[in-house]
Amino acid sequence: MQASPDTHHLVVVGAGFGGLQLVRDLAGAGLRITLIDQRNHHLFQPLLYQVATTILATSEIAWPIRRLFRERADVTTLLAEVSGVDADGKRVLLADGGAQPYDTLVLATGARHSYFGRDEWETFAPGLKTLEDATTIRRRLLLAFEQAERETDPATRQALLTFAVIGAGPTGVELAGIIAELAKQILWREFRNIDTREARVLLIEAGARVLPAFPVSLSDYAQAALEKLGVEVLLGRPVSDIRADGVTIGTESVGCRTVVWAAGVAASPAAAWLGIAADRAGRASVDANLNAPGRPDIFVIGDTAALMTADGKPVPGIAPAAKQQGAHVAKVIRARLAGKTAPGPFRYRHQGNLATIGKSAAVVDLGWLQLRGWIAWWIWGIAHIFFLIGARSRVAVAWSWFWTFISGQHSARLITQGRKAPERKP
Amino acid sequence: MQASPDTHHLVVVGAGFGGLQLVRDLAGAGLRITLIDQRNHHLFQPLLYQVATTILATSEIAWPIRRLFRERADVTTLLAEVSGVDADGKRVLLADGGAQPYDTLVLATGARHSYFGRDEWETFAPGLKTLEDATTIRRRLLLAFEQAERETDPATRQALLTFAVIGAGPTGVELAGIIAELAKQILWREFRNIDTREARVLLIEAGARVLPAFPVSLSDYAQAALEKLGVEVLLGRPVSDIRADGVTIGTESVGCRTVVWAAGVAASPAAAWLGIAADRAGRASVDANLNAPGRPDIFVIGDTAALMTADGKPVPGIAPAAKQQGAHVAKVIRARLAGKTAPGPFRYRHQGNLATIGKSAAVVDLGWLQLRGWIAWWIWGIAHIFFLIGARSRVAVAWSWFWTFISGQHSARLITQGRKAPERKP
């Protein structure tokens, strides 16, 4: 049964982890919900790097949003790009000129990569947030080997066989590890003019250690594991320039044709839409119930909200944090609709940090327990399979991993979309 | 062991079914082989329509060419676009200005769709030959439903919910069947403003029946099966115009925003490269050993060669025909290198025609046996799984089909690559 038009109308912008959790937790709450996203799919971003590095297929980590809510007659899914919020008029503005009125609004619009004011770097160093980002990186990675195979100039060939990952958080570490495995263990038997084992994989980090969010002992282990795979870990060395033909690390210029950006993120413009204060990363200031200041009808959650933990550290921009915020706002909305007192302030419960290094090592930090090596790898793998949506994806991803494990081959080594497919004119 | 530079050098252009079969059959023949393709992957084209219609993922039907020959030190794979042949200088010319000398050349460059001189139709009615074609069609198909959900003008909405497939050969029949299933059985529960079951799916054919290569009884069965799925089969009615907002069928104009072209193919320009005679579809005239006239060192095989069967009909442009030609040329080359008499002329052995209509009906024509219904569907499915390359793909495709079968859901319903990923403004 679809809700009647005078039912309280909740508009949720963004079908990431936070937005989905919110909508799920509001099942049966008697609302009319409109879920807007500029993509038709929810994306399991924690495994996006495996699409970029040829292990998983795009459809294994993405699900049509409408299918997720097909049984929920109270939920209308809208594929549209939001361009702003008319908070006084209680309307979400759409890029195509339309508008969507709301009674309550939740902005869960996430983050994009940030180039610290050097936006011109994006052309040469794509980040990793969307399926298109992942297939772009996959294409560049594979094309570099192909071009090196045909290149006769030694310096150009060396630059084609040099891969730089900038930023040594979990994404950077995971990317560098698999790129090294690809070059040094998988591809070398397939080329005749180059030895891909001679490829350089640079992991460049301005800070003092890899995985700065982890305990030092796990950072040290991760670094050693990366170096064992052949990754050159360059610490305390910020990148000062990125060009088509190379990167400058501090003052040293390195010829390099493939660069991936895993260094910084900036929130989506939710704070700007609302005209409210934002932190340096553009994340909107919200109160303890995730309400925008002075706007009890507007919530901001996930990567685009600025929040502190009980011990004064920023809430990390990871899936569990977004999910907890979505769940909290669902409780607040339910309480308000029922005329009850809202639950206490949002409290972030950190469940742990996980990262993999190649296909047999990983680090797990649960706070009360630190693990490394193959046991951590299994915990990492099982946790990720568990959090995927639906039996189909779980089987498909498990099969892709199993196959990679037993065959040593990656299953999605496709160069696609390099040239523009013919596009119809409007 | 890599062969020495003075070994006989065979250049094969195109890693489709014919080119792959040829290279495989020349294992251990003592040649130095260079396999050139403008893509890094071999594509299993018979299932490409299932990528276009959201059933399979791209990586399930495509394999990196170099991986297929990684154990073959005699084979060098080259990702490059060929722009011509210097037959007197015995060199293949590359689009980037390079050239590849050969002792023997095999052109297995396949076909693209042909718009019968109306190339401007391609913008509105993409064909289905590459992975990009398939993801383009998938995107348009899914976007049409999304736009219809938001459209308020009834005529525009009806045009968005009208899908035209032009050409009722196996590809057209297969596309129309699955599009009808998507609209009428799968998507309808997910939309709130439209009833996707009201979508029109038109299969437009200039000829007198669907599947003209099959016996009349199977054509009739296929047409009935399509109509049961809700496809409107329009026979004997050529398309006279295709525009952004519709198609004209004969003299009748139909508002329609999604059109797929499955009507005609034209050979790649191999004949033009060689300056030899071609038939109406651009296919090169070759002799009984698939040699270009007067060029014993150049062979043309597959969809780009014009050949007749023993009973005077053209050899069809299907995978088994290309494979048989690749195998034949391998035998001819081996015989010549050994100084033996070449085998007799190439004879095409027709193994049969198969086509599916939706997810439970199919037609199989083996000449001595005609089958229809679910038993034909199982034969079709098992045959296609069998011909996929490698255990991984067989399991992955079988799993995707199994999932579609038991859940009624398609697993690759992604809209990607529609526009550039949103760039963050400074």
mmCIF file of N, CA, C and O in Angstrom, chain B residues 352-413:
data_model
loop_
_atom_site.group_PDB
_atom_site.id
_atom_site.type_symbol
_atom_site.label_atom_id
_atom_site.label_comp_id
_atom_site.label_asym_id
_atom_site.label_seq_id
_atom_site.Cartn_x
_atom_site.Cartn_y
_atom_site.Cartn_z
ATOM 1 N N GLY B 352 24.318 -26.146 -36.814
ATOM 2 C CA GLY B 352 22.967 -25.864 -36.339
ATOM 3 C C GLY B 352 22.784 -24.411 -35.978
ATOM 4 O O GLY B 352 23.742 -23.654 -35.901
ATOM 5 N N ASN B 353 21.539 -24.044 -35.741
ATOM 6 C CA ASN B 353 21.198 -22.698 -35.299
ATOM 7 C C ASN B 353 20.475 -22.789 -33.961
ATOM 8 O O ASN B 353 19.654 -23.682 -33.756
ATOM 9 N N LEU B 354 20.791 -21.858 -33.076
ATOM 10 C CA LEU B 354 20.130 -21.816 -31.772
ATOM 11 C C LEU B 354 19.710 -20.381 -31.490
ATOM 12 O O LEU B 354 20.409 -19.437 -31.853
ATOM 13 N N ALA B 355 18.591 -20.239 -30.809
ATOM 14 C CA ALA B 355 18.188 -18.910 -30.324
ATOM 15 C C ALA B 355 17.284 -19.095 -29.121
ATOM 16 O O ALA B 355 16.545 -20.078 -29.039
ATOM 17 N N THR B 356 17.373 -18.156 -28.166
ATOM 18 C CA THR B 356 16.474 -18.221 -27.005
ATOM 19 C C THR B 356 15.441 -17.115 -27.082
ATOM 20 O O THR B 356 15.685 -16.056 -27.645
ATOM 21 N N ILE B 357 14.296 -17.376 -26.481
ATOM 22 C CA ILE B 357 13.253 -16.364 -26.353
ATOM 23 C C ILE B 357 12.945 -16.285 -24.863
ATOM 24 O O ILE B 357 12.295 -17.167 -24.299
ATOM 25 N N GLY B 358 13.477 -15.239 -24.202
ATOM 26 C CA GLY B 358 13.246 -15.122 -22.769
ATOM 27 C C GLY B 358 13.915 -16.237 -21.992
ATOM 28 O O GLY B 358 14.824 -16.899 -22.499
ATOM 29 N N LYS B 359 13.457 -16.478 -20.773
ATOM 30 C CA LYS B 359 14.213 -17.391 -19.932
ATOM 31 C C LYS B 359 13.636 -18.793 -19.843
ATOM 32 O O LYS B 359 14.075 -19.585 -19.003
ATOM 33 N N SER B 360 12.702 -19.135 -20.737
ATOM 34 C CA SER B 360 12.271 -20.531 -20.681
ATOM 35 C C SER B 360 12.003 -21.151 -22.042
ATOM 36 O O SER B 360 11.725 -22.338 -22.119
ATOM 37 N N ALA B 361 12.102 -20.375 -23.110
ATOM 38 C CA ALA B 361 11.853 -20.950 -24.428
ATOM 39 C C ALA B 361 13.081 -20.776 -25.312
ATOM 40 O O ALA B 361 13.878 -19.857 -25.126
ATOM 41 N N ALA B 362 13.244 -21.661 -26.247
ATOM 42 C CA ALA B 362 14.346 -21.554 -27.202
ATOM 43 C C ALA B 362 13.994 -22.385 -28.424
ATOM 44 O O ALA B 362 13.062 -23.200 -28.394
ATOM 45 N N VAL B 363 14.731 -22.152 -29.512
ATOM 46 C CA VAL B 363 14.595 -23.004 -30.689
ATOM 47 C C VAL B 363 15.980 -23.504 -31.085
ATOM 48 O O VAL B 363 16.957 -22.771 -31.015
ATOM 49 N N VAL B 364 16.021 -24.773 -31.468
ATOM 50 C CA VAL B 364 17.271 -25.401 -31.882
ATOM 51 C C VAL B 364 17.000 -26.079 -33.218
ATOM 52 O O VAL B 364 16.041 -26.843 -33.342
ATOM 53 N N ASP B 365 17.835 -25.770 -34.193
ATOM 54 C CA ASP B 365 17.687 -26.415 -35.493
ATOM 55 C C ASP B 365 19.016 -27.057 -35.861
ATOM 56 O O ASP B 365 19.971 -26.370 -36.182
ATOM 57 N N LEU B 366 19.053 -28.382 -35.766
ATOM 58 C CA LEU B 366 20.293 -29.085 -36.098
ATOM 59 C C LEU B 366 20.227 -29.659 -37.506
ATOM 60 O O LEU B 366 21.051 -30.486 -37.886
ATOM 61 N N GLY B 367 19.229 -29.252 -38.274
ATOM 62 C CA GLY B 367 19.075 -29.820 -39.612
ATOM 63 C C GLY B 367 18.297 -31.115 -39.524
ATOM 64 O O GLY B 367 17.134 -31.190 -39.912
ATOM 65 N N TRP B 368 18.902 -32.138 -38.914
ATOM 66 C CA TRP B 368 18.227 -33.437 -38.797
ATOM 67 C C TRP B 368 17.258 -33.446 -37.607
ATOM 68 O O TRP B 368 16.503 -34.400 -37.420
ATOM 69 N N LEU B 369 17.249 -32.387 -36.816
ATOM 70 C CA LEU B 369 16.408 -32.371 -35.620
ATOM 71 C C LEU B 369 16.020 -30.939 -35.310
ATOM 72 O O LEU B 369 16.881 -30.057 -35.318
ATOM 73 N N GLN B 370 14.716 -30.733 -35.077
ATOM 74 C CA GLN B 370 14.281 -29.411 -34.619
ATOM 75 C C GLN B 370 13.680 -29.534 -33.234
ATOM 76 O O GLN B 370 12.891 -30.431 -32.971
ATOM 77 N N LEU B 371 14.077 -28.617 -32.345
ATOM 78 C CA LEU B 371 13.556 -28.645 -30.976
ATOM 79 C C LEU B 371 13.067 -27.266 -30.609
ATOM 80 O O LEU B 371 13.535 -26.261 -31.120
ATOM 81 N N ARG B 372 12.156 -27.229 -29.658
ATOM 82 C CA ARG B 372 11.630 -25.958 -29.183
ATOM 83 C C ARG B 372 11.288 -26.101 -27.697
ATOM 84 O O ARG B 372 11.270 -27.219 -27.175
ATOM 85 N N GLY B 373 11.010 -24.982 -27.037
ATOM 86 C CA GLY B 373 10.555 -25.034 -25.646
ATOM 87 C C GLY B 373 11.696 -25.210 -24.663
ATOM 88 O O GLY B 373 12.846 -24.875 -24.945
ATOM 89 N N TRP B 374 11.372 -25.787 -23.494
ATOM 90 C CA TRP B 374 12.384 -25.815 -22.426
ATOM 91 C C TRP B 374 13.535 -26.745 -22.751
ATOM 92 O O TRP B 374 14.666 -26.507 -22.350
ATOM 93 N N ILE B 375 13.258 -27.827 -23.484
ATOM 94 C CA ILE B 375 14.367 -28.741 -23.795
ATOM 95 C C ILE B 375 15.375 -28.030 -24.701
ATOM 96 O O ILE B 375 16.595 -28.152 -24.520
ATOM 97 N N ALA B 376 14.867 -27.222 -25.647
ATOM 98 C CA ALA B 376 15.765 -26.439 -26.506
ATOM 99 C C ALA B 376 16.524 -25.412 -25.670
ATOM 100 O O ALA B 376 17.716 -25.163 -25.887
ATOM 101 N N TRP B 377 15.839 -24.855 -24.690
ATOM 102 C CA TRP B 377 16.477 -23.864 -23.811
ATOM 103 C C TRP B 377 17.651 -24.492 -23.059
ATOM 104 O O TRP B 377 18.726 -23.902 -22.957
ATOM 105 N N TRP B 378 17.464 -25.713 -22.562
ATOM 106 C CA TRP B 378 18.555 -26.374 -21.841
ATOM 107 C C TRP B 378 19.717 -26.705 -22.770
ATOM 108 O O TRP B 378 20.878 -26.563 -22.401
ATOM 109 N N ILE B 379 19.393 -27.160 -23.976
ATOM 110 C CA ILE B 379 20.472 -27.444 -24.941
ATOM 111 C C ILE B 379 21.239 -26.162 -25.254
ATOM 112 O O ILE B 379 22.469 -26.129 -25.242
ATOM 113 N N TRP B 380 20.480 -25.097 -25.474
ATOM 114 C CA TRP B 380 21.108 -23.796 -25.741
ATOM 115 C C TRP B 380 22.038 -23.407 -24.585
ATOM 116 O O TRP B 380 23.187 -23.017 -24.797
ATOM 117 N N GLY B 381 21.520 -23.503 -23.354
ATOM 118 C CA GLY B 381 22.301 -23.082 -22.187
ATOM 119 C C GLY B 381 23.559 -23.908 -21.999
ATOM 120 O O GLY B 381 24.654 -23.376 -21.804
ATOM 121 N N ILE B 382 23.397 -25.220 -22.103
ATOM 122 C CA ILE B 382 24.557 -26.095 -21.890
ATOM 123 C C ILE B 382 25.597 -25.865 -22.989
ATOM 124 O O ILE B 382 26.798 -25.794 -22.717
ATOM 125 N N ALA B 383 25.133 -25.708 -24.226
ATOM 126 C CA ALA B 383 26.073 -25.461 -25.330
ATOM 127 C C ALA B 383 26.869 -24.178 -25.076
ATOM 128 O O ALA B 383 28.092 -24.142 -25.261
ATOM 129 N N HIS B 384 26.194 -23.131 -24.620
ATOM 130 C CA HIS B 384 26.887 -21.861 -24.426
ATOM 131 C C HIS B 384 27.840 -21.932 -23.250
ATOM 132 O O HIS B 384 28.947 -21.403 -23.311
ATOM 133 N N ILE B 385 27.452 -22.573 -22.172
ATOM 134 C CA ILE B 385 28.364 -22.730 -21.033
ATOM 135 C C ILE B 385 29.604 -23.505 -21.492
ATOM 136 O O ILE B 385 30.741 -23.170 -21.160
ATOM 137 N N PHE B 386 29.354 -24.564 -22.288
ATOM 138 C CA PHE B 386 30.453 -25.404 -22.738
ATOM 139 C C PHE B 386 31.456 -24.606 -23.562
ATOM 140 O O PHE B 386 32.667 -24.794 -23.440
ATOM 141 N N PHE B 387 30.961 -23.689 -24.384
ATOM 142 C CA PHE B 387 31.875 -22.967 -25.270
ATOM 143 C C PHE B 387 32.538 -21.759 -24.615
ATOM 144 O O PHE B 387 33.413 -21.136 -25.207
ATOM 145 N N LEU B 388 32.144 -21.412 -23.399
ATOM 146 C CA LEU B 388 32.850 -20.346 -22.689
ATOM 147 C C LEU B 388 34.266 -20.803 -22.392
ATOM 148 O O LEU B 388 34.540 -22.006 -22.321
ATOM 149 N N ILE B 389 35.143 -19.835 -22.184
ATOM 150 C CA ILE B 389 36.541 -20.172 -21.947
ATOM 151 C C ILE B 389 36.797 -20.281 -20.450
ATOM 152 O O ILE B 389 36.570 -19.329 -19.708
ATOM 153 N N GLY B 390 37.252 -21.430 -20.002
ATOM 154 C CA GLY B 390 37.743 -21.554 -18.640
ATOM 155 C C GLY B 390 36.681 -21.868 -17.608
ATOM 156 O O GLY B 390 35.507 -21.527 -17.736
ATOM 157 N N ALA B 391 37.121 -22.548 -16.552
ATOM 158 C CA ALA B 391 36.220 -22.978 -15.488
ATOM 159 C C ALA B 391 35.600 -21.785 -14.776
ATOM 160 O O ALA B 391 34.426 -21.807 -14.410
ATOM 161 N N ARG B 392 36.380 -20.715 -14.595
ATOM 162 C CA ARG B 392 35.846 -19.584 -13.842
ATOM 163 C C ARG B 392 34.602 -19.010 -14.512
ATOM 164 O O ARG B 392 33.584 -18.774 -13.872
ATOM 165 N N SER B 393 34.702 -18.757 -15.815
ATOM 166 C CA SER B 393 33.563 -18.179 -16.513
ATOM 167 C C SER B 393 32.381 -19.123 -16.521
ATOM 168 O O SER B 393 31.238 -18.695 -16.391
ATOM 169 N N ARG B 394 32.653 -20.412 -16.675
ATOM 170 C CA ARG B 394 31.540 -21.362 -16.721
ATOM 171 C C ARG B 394 30.773 -21.328 -15.414
ATOM 172 O O ARG B 394 29.544 -21.273 -15.397
ATOM 173 N N VAL B 395 31.501 -21.339 -14.299
ATOM 174 C CA VAL B 395 30.825 -21.294 -12.999
ATOM 175 C C VAL B 395 30.114 -19.957 -12.828
ATOM 176 O O VAL B 395 28.968 -19.896 -12.379
ATOM 177 N N ALA B 396 30.786 -18.863 -13.200
ATOM 178 C CA ALA B 396 30.204 -17.537 -12.976
ATOM 179 C C ALA B 396 28.927 -17.357 -13.798
ATOM 180 O O ALA B 396 27.910 -16.877 -13.290
ATOM 181 N N VAL B 397 28.972 -17.751 -15.074
ATOM 182 C CA VAL B 397 27.779 -17.602 -15.915
ATOM 183 C C VAL B 397 26.676 -18.537 -15.436
ATOM 184 O O VAL B 397 25.507 -18.144 -15.333
ATOM 185 N N ALA B 398 27.045 -19.771 -15.105
ATOM 186 C CA ALA B 398 26.036 -20.713 -14.611
ATOM 187 C C ALA B 398 25.387 -20.166 -13.343
ATOM 188 O O ALA B 398 24.165 -20.250 -13.169
ATOM 189 N N TRP B 399 26.190 -19.574 -12.484
ATOM 190 C CA TRP B 399 25.638 -19.011 -11.249
ATOM 191 C C TRP B 399 24.705 -17.828 -11.556
ATOM 192 O O TRP B 399 23.619 -17.724 -11.001
ATOM 193 N N SER B 400 25.108 -16.950 -12.461
ATOM 194 C CA SER B 400 24.256 -15.816 -12.810
ATOM 195 C C SER B 400 22.929 -16.291 -13.399
ATOM 196 O O SER B 400 21.862 -15.774 -13.076
ATOM 197 N N TRP B 401 22.996 -17.308 -14.261
ATOM 198 C CA TRP B 401 21.760 -17.828 -14.844
ATOM 199 C C TRP B 401 20.901 -18.504 -13.790
ATOM 200 O O TRP B 401 19.683 -18.329 -13.760
ATOM 201 N N PHE B 402 21.544 -19.298 -12.948
ATOM 202 C CA PHE B 402 20.817 -19.991 -11.893
ATOM 203 C C PHE B 402 20.106 -18.966 -11.011
ATOM 204 O O PHE B 402 18.927 -19.111 -10.662
ATOM 205 N N TRP B 403 20.837 -17.898 -10.670
ATOM 206 C CA TRP B 403 20.254 -16.873 -9.810
ATOM 207 C C TRP B 403 19.077 -16.180 -10.499
ATOM 208 O O TRP B 403 18.024 -15.967 -9.899
ATOM 209 N N THR B 404 19.246 -15.858 -11.770
ATOM 210 C CA THR B 404 18.155 -15.248 -12.522
ATOM 211 C C THR B 404 16.938 -16.165 -12.527
ATOM 212 O O THR B 404 15.798 -15.744 -12.355
ATOM 213 N N PHE B 405 17.207 -17.444 -12.681
ATOM 214 C CA PHE B 405 16.146 -18.435 -12.776
ATOM 215 C C PHE B 405 15.381 -18.559 -11.464
ATOM 216 O O PHE B 405 14.158 -18.509 -11.429
ATOM 217 N N ILE B 406 16.113 -18.686 -10.343
ATOM 218 C CA ILE B 406 15.397 -18.929 -9.083
ATOM 219 C C ILE B 406 14.872 -17.637 -8.462
ATOM 220 O O ILE B 406 13.873 -17.649 -7.777
ATOM 221 N N SER B 407 15.531 -16.512 -8.703
ATOM 222 C CA SER B 407 15.112 -15.285 -8.017
ATOM 223 C C SER B 407 14.257 -14.399 -8.910
ATOM 224 O O SER B 407 13.593 -13.492 -8.422
ATOM 225 N N GLY B 408 14.309 -14.645 -10.221
ATOM 226 C CA GLY B 408 13.608 -13.749 -11.129
ATOM 227 C C GLY B 408 14.260 -12.383 -11.213
ATOM 228 O O GLY B 408 13.668 -11.435 -11.703
ATOM 229 N N GLN B 409 15.465 -12.261 -10.715
ATOM 230 C CA GLN B 409 16.164 -10.971 -10.714
ATOM 231 C C GLN B 409 17.375 -11.018 -11.645
ATOM 232 O O GLN B 409 18.008 -12.055 -11.783
ATOM 233 N N HIS B 410 17.690 -9.889 -12.213
ATOM 234 C CA HIS B 410 18.921 -9.781 -13.016
ATOM 235 C C HIS B 410 20.003 -9.172 -12.152
ATOM 236 O O HIS B 410 19.743 -8.321 -11.314
ATOM 237 N N SER B 411 21.227 -9.579 -12.387
ATOM 238 C CA SER B 411 22.275 -9.194 -11.446
ATOM 239 C C SER B 411 23.131 -8.021 -11.895
ATOM 240 O O SER B 411 23.954 -7.546 -11.138
ATOM 241 N N ALA B 412 22.970 -7.534 -13.088
ATOM 242 C CA ALA B 412 23.889 -6.488 -13.566
ATOM 243 C C ALA B 412 23.121 -5.264 -14.045
ATOM 244 O O ALA B 412 23.359 -4.752 -15.131
ATOM 245 N N ARG B 413 22.198 -4.804 -13.218
ATOM 246 C CA ARG B 413 21.349 -3.685 -13.627
ATOM 247 C C ARG B 413 21.989 -2.356 -13.282
ATOM 248 O O ARG B 413 21.474 -1.576 -12.486
#
